[in-house]
Tab-separated table of C-alpha atoms and ligand atoms in Angstrom:
chain	number	residue	atom	x	y	z
A	260	UNK	CA	64.910	154.773	111.611
A	261	UNK	CA	68.556	154.370	110.630
A	262	UNK	CA	70.332	151.005	110.966
A	263	UNK	CA	73.776	151.987	109.628
A	264	UNK	CA	75.486	151.173	112.929
A	265	UNK	CA	73.826	147.751	113.157
A	266	UNK	CA	74.858	146.891	109.566
A	267	UNK	CA	78.461	147.850	110.260
A	268	UNK	CA	78.518	145.722	113.401
A	269	UNK	CA	76.550	142.780	111.980
A	270	UNK	CA	78.187	142.093	108.618
A	271	UNK	CA	81.724	140.704	108.294
A	272	UNK	CA	84.072	143.436	107.000
A	273	UNK	CA	84.811	141.855	103.592
A	274	UNK	CA	81.130	141.268	102.929
A	275	UNK	CA	80.310	144.811	103.954
A	276	UNK	CA	82.972	146.165	101.573
A	277	UNK	CA	81.472	144.127	98.735
A	278	UNK	CA	77.944	145.312	99.500
A	279	UNK	CA	79.129	148.933	99.546
A	280	UNK	CA	80.988	148.413	96.265
A	281	UNK	CA	77.807	147.023	94.678
A	282	UNK	CA	75.876	150.030	95.889
A	283	UNK	CA	78.555	152.450	94.571
A	284	UNK	CA	78.504	150.838	91.135
A	285	UNK	CA	74.702	150.899	91.152
A	286	UNK	CA	74.729	154.639	91.926
A	287	UNK	CA	77.049	155.233	88.958
A	288	UNK	CA	74.479	153.445	86.803
A	289	UNK	CA	71.695	155.612	88.257
A	290	UNK	CA	70.285	152.628	90.195
A	291	UNK	CA	69.524	151.988	93.868
A	292	UNK	CA	70.238	148.902	95.994
A	293	UNK	CA	68.597	147.699	99.228
A	294	UNK	CA	69.120	144.876	101.675
A	295	UNK	CA	65.783	143.116	101.893
A	296	UNK	CA	63.772	140.267	103.434
A	297	UNK	CA	65.140	137.788	105.978
A	298	UNK	CA	68.404	139.594	106.653
A	299	UNK	CA	66.594	142.798	107.643
A	300	UNK	CA	64.222	140.860	109.896
A	301	UNK	CA	67.104	139.032	111.562
A	302	UNK	CA	69.224	142.160	111.860
A	303	UNK	CA	66.408	143.817	113.798
A	304	UNK	CA	66.040	140.706	115.956
A	305	UNK	CA	69.803	140.472	116.476
A	306	UNK	CA	69.993	136.979	114.911
A	307	UNK	CA	72.851	135.929	112.612
A	308	UNK	CA	71.929	135.618	108.922
A	309	UNK	CA	74.535	135.951	106.218
A	310	UNK	CA	72.233	134.951	103.328
A	311	UNK	CA	72.025	138.418	101.913
A	312	UNK	CA	69.232	139.357	99.512
A	313	UNK	CA	69.630	142.613	97.619
A	314	UNK	CA	66.906	144.312	95.620
A	315	UNK	CA	67.950	146.569	92.769
A	316	UNK	CA	65.783	149.363	91.438
A	317	UNK	CA	67.271	148.925	87.982
A	318	UNK	CA	68.800	145.898	86.241
A	319	UNK	CA	70.141	143.413	88.797
A	320	UNK	CA	71.734	141.121	86.204
A	321	UNK	CA	73.692	143.872	84.418
A	322	UNK	CA	74.796	145.304	87.737
A	323	UNK	CA	75.959	141.874	88.965
A	324	UNK	CA	77.850	141.294	85.701
A	325	UNK	CA	79.628	144.604	86.133
A	326	UNK	CA	80.500	143.815	89.771
A	327	UNK	CA	81.800	140.356	88.818
A	328	UNK	CA	84.139	141.916	86.235
A	329	UNK	CA	85.681	144.283	88.766
A	330	UNK	CA	85.837	142.083	91.888
A	331	UNK	CA	86.806	138.553	92.910
A	332	UNK	CA	83.246	137.286	92.872
A	333	UNK	CA	81.770	134.474	90.819
A	334	UNK	CA	78.554	135.157	88.948
A	335	UNK	CA	75.533	132.972	88.277
A	336	UNK	CA	72.895	134.931	86.375
A	337	UNK	CA	69.277	134.095	85.487
A	338	UNK	CA	68.482	136.744	82.930
A	339	UNK	CA	64.958	135.416	82.442
A	340	UNK	CA	64.118	135.953	86.149
A	341	UNK	CA	66.109	139.191	86.500
A	342	UNK	CA	68.186	137.607	89.276
A	343	UNK	CA	71.877	136.911	89.857
A	344	UNK	CA	73.965	135.229	92.505
A	345	UNK	CA	77.416	136.510	93.414
A	346	UNK	CA	79.662	134.122	95.365
A	347	UNK	CA	82.547	135.474	97.309
A	348	UNK	CA	84.487	132.948	99.405
A	349	UNK	CA	81.986	131.412	101.807
A	350	UNK	CA	79.440	134.158	101.176
A	351	UNK	CA	76.716	134.439	98.573
A	352	UNK	CA	74.703	137.480	97.650
A	353	UNK	CA	71.404	137.242	95.790
A	354	UNK	CA	70.547	140.228	93.641
A	355	UNK	CA	67.053	140.627	92.197
A	356	UNK	CA	65.515	143.297	90.039
A	357	UNK	CA	62.721	145.033	91.975
A	358	UNK	CA	59.508	143.521	90.635
A	359	UNK	CA	55.786	143.848	90.538
A	360	UNK	CA	53.723	140.660	90.633
A	361	UNK	CA	50.167	139.881	89.616
A	362	UNK	CA	48.374	136.539	89.951
A	363	UNK	CA	46.198	135.448	87.035
A	364	UNK	CA	44.531	132.823	89.273
A	365	UNK	CA	45.137	131.314	92.733
A	366	UNK	CA	48.197	129.097	92.893
A	367	UNK	CA	49.458	130.168	89.462
A	368	UNK	CA	52.998	131.464	89.254
A	369	UNK	CA	52.811	135.271	89.210
A	370	UNK	CA	53.237	137.491	86.173
A	371	UNK	CA	56.318	139.584	86.824
A	372	UNK	CA	57.219	143.072	85.560
A	373	UNK	CA	60.010	145.429	86.717
A	374	UNK	CA	58.905	147.727	89.525
A	375	UNK	CA	59.956	149.939	92.418
A	376	UNK	CA	61.036	148.954	95.925
A	377	UNK	CA	57.467	149.643	97.052
A	378	UNK	CA	56.089	147.188	94.452
A	379	UNK	CA	58.680	144.661	95.490
A	380	UNK	CA	57.791	144.849	99.177
A	381	UNK	CA	54.034	144.557	98.733
A	382	UNK	CA	54.386	141.252	96.835
A	383	UNK	CA	56.059	139.657	99.853
A	384	UNK	CA	54.629	137.116	102.265
A	385	UNK	CA	54.593	138.756	105.710
A	386	UNK	CA	55.185	142.215	107.140
A	387	UNK	CA	58.297	141.034	109.011
A	388	UNK	CA	59.790	139.904	105.669
A	389	UNK	CA	58.718	143.055	103.802
A	390	UNK	CA	61.304	145.518	105.075
A	391	UNK	CA	64.381	146.896	103.327
A	392	UNK	CA	67.467	148.895	104.260
A	393	UNK	CA	68.875	151.424	101.822
A	394	UNK	CA	72.519	151.086	100.829
A	395	UNK	CA	72.600	154.389	98.889
A	396	UNK	CA	75.222	156.929	99.967
A	397	UNK	CA	72.710	159.686	100.723
A	398	UNK	CA	70.415	157.578	102.953
A	399	UNK	CA	72.672	154.657	103.925
A	400	UNK	CA	71.057	152.473	106.612
A	401	UNK	CA	67.567	154.010	106.335
A	402	UNK	CA	64.814	151.430	107.044
A	403	UNK	CA	61.955	151.155	104.529
A	404	UNK	CA	59.025	149.603	106.388
A	405	UNK	CA	55.772	150.407	104.574
A	406	UNK	CA	53.876	147.494	106.187
A	407	UNK	CA	54.858	148.050	109.842
A	408	UNK	CA	57.052	144.981	109.976
A	409	UNK	CA	59.130	146.397	112.811
A	410	UNK	CA	56.025	146.925	114.886
A	411	UNK	CA	54.980	143.313	114.217
A	412	UNK	CA	58.445	142.112	115.192
A	413	UNK	CA	58.080	143.959	118.480
A	414	UNK	CA	54.639	142.422	119.050
A	415	UNK	CA	55.910	139.043	117.833
A	416	UNK	CA	53.285	138.699	115.111
A	417	UNK	CA	53.158	137.032	111.696
A	418	UNK	CA	50.886	139.160	109.505
A	419	UNK	CA	50.051	138.861	105.808
A	420	UNK	CA	49.963	142.042	103.726
A	421	UNK	CA	46.470	141.728	102.221
A	422	UNK	CA	43.452	139.427	102.636
A	423	UNK	CA	44.055	137.632	99.306
A	424	UNK	CA	47.621	136.690	100.204
A	425	UNK	CA	47.045	133.018	101.106
A	426	UNK	CA	44.750	132.397	98.157
A	427	UNK	CA	47.229	134.042	95.745
A	428	UNK	CA	49.950	131.708	96.991
A	429	UNK	CA	48.981	129.047	99.495
A	430	UNK	CA	52.614	128.051	100.119
A	431	UNK	CA	52.475	131.065	102.440
A	432	UNK	CA	50.279	128.950	104.756
A	433	UNK	CA	53.231	126.637	105.357
A	434	UNK	CA	55.683	129.553	105.497
A	435	UNK	CA	53.557	131.384	108.099
A	436	UNK	CA	53.651	128.410	110.445
A	437	UNK	CA	57.374	127.873	109.830
A	438	UNK	CA	58.229	131.442	110.886
A	439	UNK	CA	55.703	131.430	113.724
A	440	UNK	CA	57.286	128.351	115.257
A	441	UNK	CA	60.893	129.267	114.488
A	442	UNK	CA	60.613	132.695	116.061
A	443	UNK	CA	58.163	131.791	118.824
A	444	UNK	CA	55.689	134.345	117.370
A	445	UNK	CA	51.918	134.169	116.911
A	446	UNK	CA	49.743	134.440	113.843
A	447	UNK	CA	48.012	137.818	113.981
A	448	UNK	CA	44.247	137.308	114.530
A	449	UNK	CA	43.010	138.103	111.028
A	450	UNK	CA	45.949	136.266	109.470
A	451	UNK	CA	45.017	133.154	111.497
A	452	UNK	CA	41.379	133.411	110.395
A	453	UNK	CA	42.309	133.817	106.740
A	454	UNK	CA	44.801	130.973	106.961
A	455	UNK	CA	42.090	128.623	108.248
A	456	UNK	CA	39.625	129.899	105.649
A	457	UNK	CA	42.107	129.346	102.819
A	458	UNK	CA	43.601	125.937	103.680
A	459	UNK	CA	41.663	124.491	100.725
A	460	UNK	CA	43.766	126.731	98.452
A	461	UNK	CA	46.639	124.318	99.059
A	462	UNK	CA	44.918	122.184	96.424
A	463	UNK	CA	45.958	124.800	93.853
A	464	UNK	CA	49.665	124.355	94.643
A	465	UNK	CA	51.855	121.903	92.730
A	466	UNK	CA	53.362	118.921	94.537
A	467	UNK	CA	56.890	120.212	93.968
A	468	UNK	CA	56.141	123.525	95.683
A	469	UNK	CA	54.445	121.905	98.689
A	470	UNK	CA	57.302	119.428	99.030
A	471	UNK	CA	59.840	122.234	98.810
A	472	UNK	CA	58.123	124.078	101.666
A	473	UNK	CA	58.046	120.891	103.769
A	474	UNK	CA	61.751	120.396	103.059
A	475	UNK	CA	62.426	123.938	104.292
A	476	UNK	CA	60.347	123.203	107.356
A	477	UNK	CA	62.359	120.031	107.974
A	478	UNK	CA	65.529	122.111	108.025
A	479	UNK	CA	64.292	124.000	111.082
A	480	UNK	CA	65.849	123.157	114.444
A	481	UNK	CA	62.692	121.519	115.821
A	482	UNK	CA	60.276	120.959	112.939
A	483	UNK	CA	57.942	118.900	115.137
A	484	UNK	CA	56.524	122.128	116.585
A	485	UNK	CA	55.524	123.356	113.140
A	486	UNK	CA	54.131	119.905	112.236
A	487	UNK	CA	51.988	119.920	115.385
A	488	UNK	CA	50.776	123.443	114.643
A	489	UNK	CA	49.933	122.539	111.034
A	490	UNK	CA	47.820	119.664	112.359
A	491	UNK	CA	46.096	121.961	114.867
A	492	UNK	CA	45.260	124.495	112.135
A	493	UNK	CA	43.778	121.793	109.883
A	494	UNK	CA	46.510	122.193	107.263
A	495	UNK	CA	48.011	118.675	107.376
A	496	UNK	CA	44.763	116.849	106.437
A	497	UNK	CA	44.551	119.098	103.380
A	498	UNK	CA	47.846	117.638	102.175
A	499	UNK	CA	46.875	114.083	103.148
A	500	UNK	CA	44.080	112.853	105.452
A	501	UNK	CA	46.502	110.365	107.039
A	502	UNK	CA	49.101	112.894	108.180
A	503	UNK	CA	49.382	113.414	111.922
A	504	UNK	CA	51.245	115.908	114.068
A	505	UNK	CA	50.931	114.246	117.458
A	506	UNK	CA	53.241	113.540	120.389
A	507	UNK	CA	54.549	110.391	118.718
A	508	UNK	CA	55.887	112.450	115.802
A	509	UNK	CA	57.439	114.950	118.225
A	510	UNK	CA	59.238	112.237	120.163
A	511	UNK	CA	60.487	110.429	117.049
A	512	UNK	CA	61.698	113.590	115.319
A	513	UNK	CA	63.631	114.453	118.449
A	514	UNK	CA	65.171	110.973	118.460
A	515	UNK	CA	66.048	111.228	114.742
A	516	UNK	CA	67.943	114.451	115.382
A	517	UNK	CA	70.228	112.761	117.872
A	518	UNK	CA	71.135	110.064	115.356
A	519	UNK	CA	71.468	111.655	111.948
A	520	UNK	CA	73.534	114.348	110.272
A	521	UNK	CA	71.500	117.459	109.392
A	522	UNK	CA	71.777	116.723	105.656
A	523	UNK	CA	70.050	113.347	106.030
A	524	UNK	CA	67.400	114.515	108.461
A	525	UNK	CA	64.726	115.833	106.063
A	526	UNK	CA	64.426	112.437	104.339
A	527	UNK	CA	64.274	110.624	107.673
A	528	UNK	CA	61.585	113.034	108.900
A	529	UNK	CA	59.532	112.182	105.803
A	530	UNK	CA	59.819	108.447	106.596
A	531	UNK	CA	58.682	109.053	110.181
A	532	UNK	CA	55.906	111.435	109.186
A	533	UNK	CA	54.215	108.724	107.099
A	534	UNK	CA	54.798	105.887	109.592
A	535	UNK	CA	51.098	105.583	110.460
A	536	UNK	CA	50.062	105.314	106.776
A	537	UNK	CA	48.877	102.031	105.315
A	538	UNK	CA	50.875	100.658	102.369
A	539	UNK	CA	47.963	101.437	100.048
A	540	UNK	CA	47.480	105.017	101.288
A	541	UNK	CA	51.056	106.007	100.641
A	542	UNK	CA	50.886	106.049	96.836
A	543	UNK	CA	48.502	109.014	96.761
A	544	UNK	CA	50.815	110.951	99.082
A	545	UNK	CA	53.907	110.202	96.977
A	546	UNK	CA	52.077	111.317	93.855
A	547	UNK	CA	50.622	114.452	95.467
A	548	UNK	CA	54.059	115.668	96.561
A	549	UNK	CA	55.815	114.358	93.462
A	550	UNK	CA	58.385	112.771	95.770
A	551	UNK	CA	61.596	111.874	93.881
A	552	UNK	CA	62.403	108.218	93.179
A	553	UNK	CA	65.051	107.646	95.864
A	554	UNK	CA	63.005	109.094	98.699
A	555	UNK	CA	59.872	107.299	97.417
A	556	UNK	CA	61.786	104.020	97.645
A	557	UNK	CA	62.812	104.765	101.235
A	558	UNK	CA	59.239	105.709	102.165
A	559	UNK	CA	57.724	102.594	100.579
A	560	UNK	CA	60.408	100.439	102.204
A	561	UNK	CA	59.654	102.011	105.586
A	562	UNK	CA	56.075	100.735	105.430
A	563	UNK	CA	56.984	97.396	103.837
A	564	UNK	CA	59.496	96.744	106.613
A	565	UNK	CA	57.000	97.874	109.256
A	566	UNK	CA	54.647	95.077	108.205
A	567	UNK	CA	57.537	92.569	108.245
A	568	UNK	CA	58.833	93.497	111.713
A	569	UNK	CA	57.276	90.409	113.387
A	570	UNK	CA	59.872	88.312	111.497
A	571	UNK	CA	62.561	90.039	113.567
A	572	UNK	CA	60.838	89.406	116.876
A	573	UNK	CA	62.832	86.288	117.807
A	574	UNK	CA	65.784	86.448	120.153
A	575	UNK	CA	67.186	83.247	118.581
A	576	UNK	CA	67.866	84.896	115.201
A	577	UNK	CA	71.460	84.621	114.024
A	578	UNK	CA	73.191	87.819	112.852
A	579	UNK	CA	73.320	86.442	109.304
A	580	UNK	CA	69.560	85.843	109.363
A	581	UNK	CA	68.997	89.411	110.517
A	582	UNK	CA	71.287	90.681	107.782
A	583	UNK	CA	69.570	88.741	104.999
A	584	UNK	CA	66.134	89.847	106.223
A	585	UNK	CA	67.087	93.521	106.199
A	586	UNK	CA	69.542	93.998	103.380
A	587	UNK	CA	66.820	94.450	100.749
A	588	UNK	CA	65.510	97.630	102.425
A	589	UNK	CA	66.865	101.166	102.040
A	590	UNK	CA	69.034	101.919	105.117
A	591	UNK	CA	66.902	105.011	105.760
A	592	UNK	CA	63.820	102.754	106.046
A	593	UNK	CA	65.641	100.526	108.550
A	594	UNK	CA	66.659	103.634	110.484
A	595	UNK	CA	63.071	104.933	110.534
A	596	UNK	CA	61.830	101.579	111.856
A	597	UNK	CA	64.591	101.478	114.483
A	598	UNK	CA	63.451	104.881	115.732
A	599	UNK	CA	59.781	103.894	115.560
A	600	UNK	CA	60.355	100.752	117.651
A	601	UNK	CA	62.513	102.489	120.236
A	602	UNK	CA	60.058	102.178	123.131
A	603	UNK	CA	61.519	101.219	126.454
A	604	UNK	CA	58.407	99.741	128.017
A	605	UNK	CA	57.538	97.341	125.195
A	606	UNK	CA	59.532	94.064	125.393
A	607	UNK	CA	58.801	92.329	122.061
A	608	UNK	CA	59.593	95.481	120.150
A	609	UNK	CA	62.778	95.871	122.176
A	610	UNK	CA	64.143	92.733	120.504
A	611	UNK	CA	63.048	94.009	117.111
A	612	UNK	CA	64.666	97.336	117.877
A	613	UNK	CA	67.911	95.689	118.941
A	614	UNK	CA	68.040	93.648	115.747
A	615	UNK	CA	67.465	96.746	113.619
A	616	UNK	CA	70.181	98.584	115.528
A	617	UNK	CA	72.597	95.681	115.138
A	618	UNK	CA	72.049	95.777	111.392
A	619	UNK	CA	72.522	99.559	111.200
A	620	UNK	CA	75.589	99.834	113.379
A	621	UNK	CA	77.418	96.621	112.541
A	622	UNK	CA	76.054	93.954	110.225
A	623	UNK	CA	75.666	96.093	107.132
A	624	UNK	CA	79.379	96.961	107.211
A	625	UNK	CA	80.668	93.403	107.551
A	626	UNK	CA	82.787	92.296	104.569
A	627	UNK	CA	84.777	89.128	103.919
A	628	UNK	CA	88.562	89.509	104.045
A	629	UNK	CA	88.936	87.376	100.894
A	630	UNK	CA	87.832	88.742	97.542
A	631	UNK	CA	87.117	87.057	94.202
A	632	UNK	CA	90.706	87.387	92.987
A	633	UNK	CA	92.077	85.686	96.074
A	634	UNK	CA	89.528	82.910	95.824
A	635	UNK	CA	90.587	82.325	92.207
A	636	UNK	CA	94.164	81.961	93.395
A	637	UNK	CA	92.932	79.309	95.837
A	638	UNK	CA	91.602	77.412	92.830
A	639	UNK	CA	87.923	78.361	93.052
A	640	UNK	CA	86.670	79.211	89.560
A	641	UNK	CA	84.746	82.415	88.852
A	642	UNK	CA	81.009	81.867	88.395
A	643	UNK	CA	78.124	80.613	90.526
A	644	UNK	CA	80.420	78.421	92.635
A	645	UNK	CA	82.476	81.410	93.718
A	646	UNK	CA	79.272	83.342	94.475
A	647	UNK	CA	78.190	80.540	96.799
A	648	UNK	CA	81.581	80.411	98.540
A	649	UNK	CA	81.550	84.182	99.073
A	650	UNK	CA	78.060	84.034	100.546
A	651	UNK	CA	78.973	81.216	102.928
A	652	UNK	CA	82.095	83.130	104.006
A	653	UNK	CA	80.046	86.277	104.536
A	654	UNK	CA	77.477	84.444	106.663
A	655	UNK	CA	80.198	82.797	108.688
A	656	UNK	CA	81.824	86.171	109.259
A	657	UNK	CA	78.503	87.737	110.297
A	658	UNK	CA	77.927	84.919	112.769
A	659	UNK	CA	81.456	85.136	114.172
A	660	UNK	CA	82.373	81.627	112.934
A	661	UNK	CA	85.399	82.995	111.082
A	662	UNK	CA	87.443	85.960	112.237
A	663	UNK	CA	90.741	86.140	110.356
A	664	UNK	CA	91.722	85.851	106.708
A	665	UNK	CA	93.352	82.508	107.530
A	666	UNK	CA	90.008	81.258	108.964
A	667	UNK	CA	88.304	82.293	105.725
A	668	UNK	CA	90.912	80.515	103.577
A	669	UNK	CA	90.475	77.339	105.591
A	670	UNK	CA	86.714	77.477	105.264
A	671	UNK	CA	86.855	78.289	101.529
A	672	UNK	CA	89.149	75.339	100.810
A	673	UNK	CA	87.016	72.979	102.868
A	674	UNK	CA	83.927	74.075	100.910
A	675	UNK	CA	85.311	73.940	97.418
A	676	UNK	CA	85.361	70.141	96.872
A	677	UNK	CA	81.828	69.804	98.300
A	678	UNK	CA	80.508	72.460	95.916
B	749	LIG	P1	64.853	132.218	105.918
B	749	LIG	O1	65.796	131.806	104.832
B	749	LIG	O2	65.496	132.665	107.159
B	749	LIG	O3	63.739	131.258	106.122
B	749	LIG	P2	64.173	134.354	104.186
B	749	LIG	O4	63.294	135.498	104.540
B	749	LIG	O5	65.537	134.637	103.692
B	749	LIG	O6	64.150	133.498	105.493
B	749	LIG	P3	63.540	133.019	101.664
B	749	LIG	O7	62.670	131.803	101.497
B	749	LIG	O8	64.952	132.964	101.275
B	749	LIG	O9	63.376	133.423	103.187
B	749	LIG	O10	62.823	134.189	100.904
B	749	LIG	C1	63.406	135.479	100.802
B	749	LIG	C2	62.319	136.510	100.849
B	749	LIG	O11	61.472	136.366	99.710
B	749	LIG	C3	61.408	136.431	102.071
B	749	LIG	O12	61.924	137.176	103.140
B	749	LIG	C4	60.118	136.982	101.552
B	749	LIG	O13	60.137	138.400	101.635
B	749	LIG	C5	60.124	136.619	100.070
B	749	LIG	N1	59.324	135.413	99.791
B	749	LIG	C6	59.744	134.137	99.764
B	749	LIG	N2	58.727	133.301	99.443
B	749	LIG	C7	57.646	134.069	99.258
B	749	LIG	C8	56.295	133.813	98.900
B	749	LIG	N3	55.828	132.570	98.680
B	749	LIG	N4	55.465	134.874	98.789
B	749	LIG	C9	55.914	136.120	98.991
B	749	LIG	N5	57.151	136.427	99.344
B	749	LIG	C10	58.042	135.427	99.473
C-alpha cells in the first residue's frame, strides 16, 4: 500500500520539506528513514498528529547533526540512546536509530543494539503502533506493516505482538487500556487474556514508570473511561488495593475538567483518584509511585482537609474564619475537596462546598491596600506589632469591615496605641 498522497495532504508544507530533506541527506549517507509509530496510526485513521517519530536505519544522531548544520533546526541529541530531537518552529521531530531490544528479566529496561526496521517494529507495544512509512526516494510512501496493524485498525483492535509482551514490559498494560479507550477500540481476545494473566507483572515496574503512564493517561480527553476499564480488568488493585474506578470518579473527573486548565488537570485527577483513601493508606501509594514532593503535599492535604471538613459546616462562619481555616492547605487540595463536596442533594455539604468555593474564588486573593512601608510612615514600628496590625487589617478586609485605603489607615491608627 502506498500512502504518499496522504502524507502530502496531511503534513504542513514546511514540515514535509524538512522530512524530505532529512531523507535525502540520509540517502547520501547510505541510510534509510521511515515515519513510524503514532503518526502512521493516526494518518491511517485520519486523525491529526504532528509529533513525528522517524526511525533511521543507520546513525540517527549523526544524521540529525548533519541536518541541523544545513537547516534552521535546533538539535538536542542523546548519543547514549541513539536518539535526537530536531525543533523547527512549533514542530519537533524525533529521530531514533533503528534498534533491537532484549529483556534480561521482566520489567528490566531492555538491552539495546542497532538493528533493522524489522527489529525496530517487533519491539513495539501493539500492532497499530508497529507500522512505518518509507521516506526513501525509490519507495516513498510505501507502508511497512509486518504485524497487520492496518487490519487491526480496520477491526478496531489493540493487539500485542507476542505472548510475552506484557511480562517483558508491564507498562504496556496501562498503554493498552489508554489506546483502547482513546480510540474506542477493543482489546483483541488473546491480548485481553494475557493482560489479565500478567497484571501481577506490574509489580516489576518502577514507581516512576507507572506514574509516568498514569500521567499520560490523565492527559487523555476523558481519562475516567480508562480508569474505569483498569478497575474492571483488575489492574487498579495491583497498583493499590484502595484505588477505585467507579461512577463517583467519572463524575468528579468530568467536573474537574470544567474548572481547571489542562496543565493542572493531571495533579487534580491524582487528588480525586485517592479521595476514598484513609490518611494512613496514602503513604504506601505515594511511595509506590514515587510521587514528587509538591504533588505528595497536595495529596496528603486533600485527605487532611477531608477529615477537617466538619469545621466548615457552619453557615455562621465569617469569611476571615474560613480563610484562616483553609490557608494552610495546598490550593489544589482545597479544589479537590470543593469538587468532592459538590453534591446538589446534600445540604450540610452544600455549605461546606460554598465555603471552599468562596476561599478558592475570592478569599485567597484578598490583600490589604496598606503595606509595611506605609504602616511605618504612619508611625507603626516594624516587628511583631506591625505583623499584628497587618493581620487585623487583613481580617477586617476579608470580612468587609474596611473597603478603602482610607478605611485601613483609620483602623491602623486606632489600633496602634492599644497594641
Ligand atoms: P500518542 O503520543 O498518540 O499516545 P505514540 O504512538 O506517539 O502515541 P509514544 O508514547 O510517543 O506514543 O511512543 C511512540 C512509539 O513508541 C509508540 O507508537 C510505540 O510504537 C513505541 N512505544 C512506546 N512505549 C512503548 C513500550 N512500552 N513498549 C513498546 N513500544 C513502545
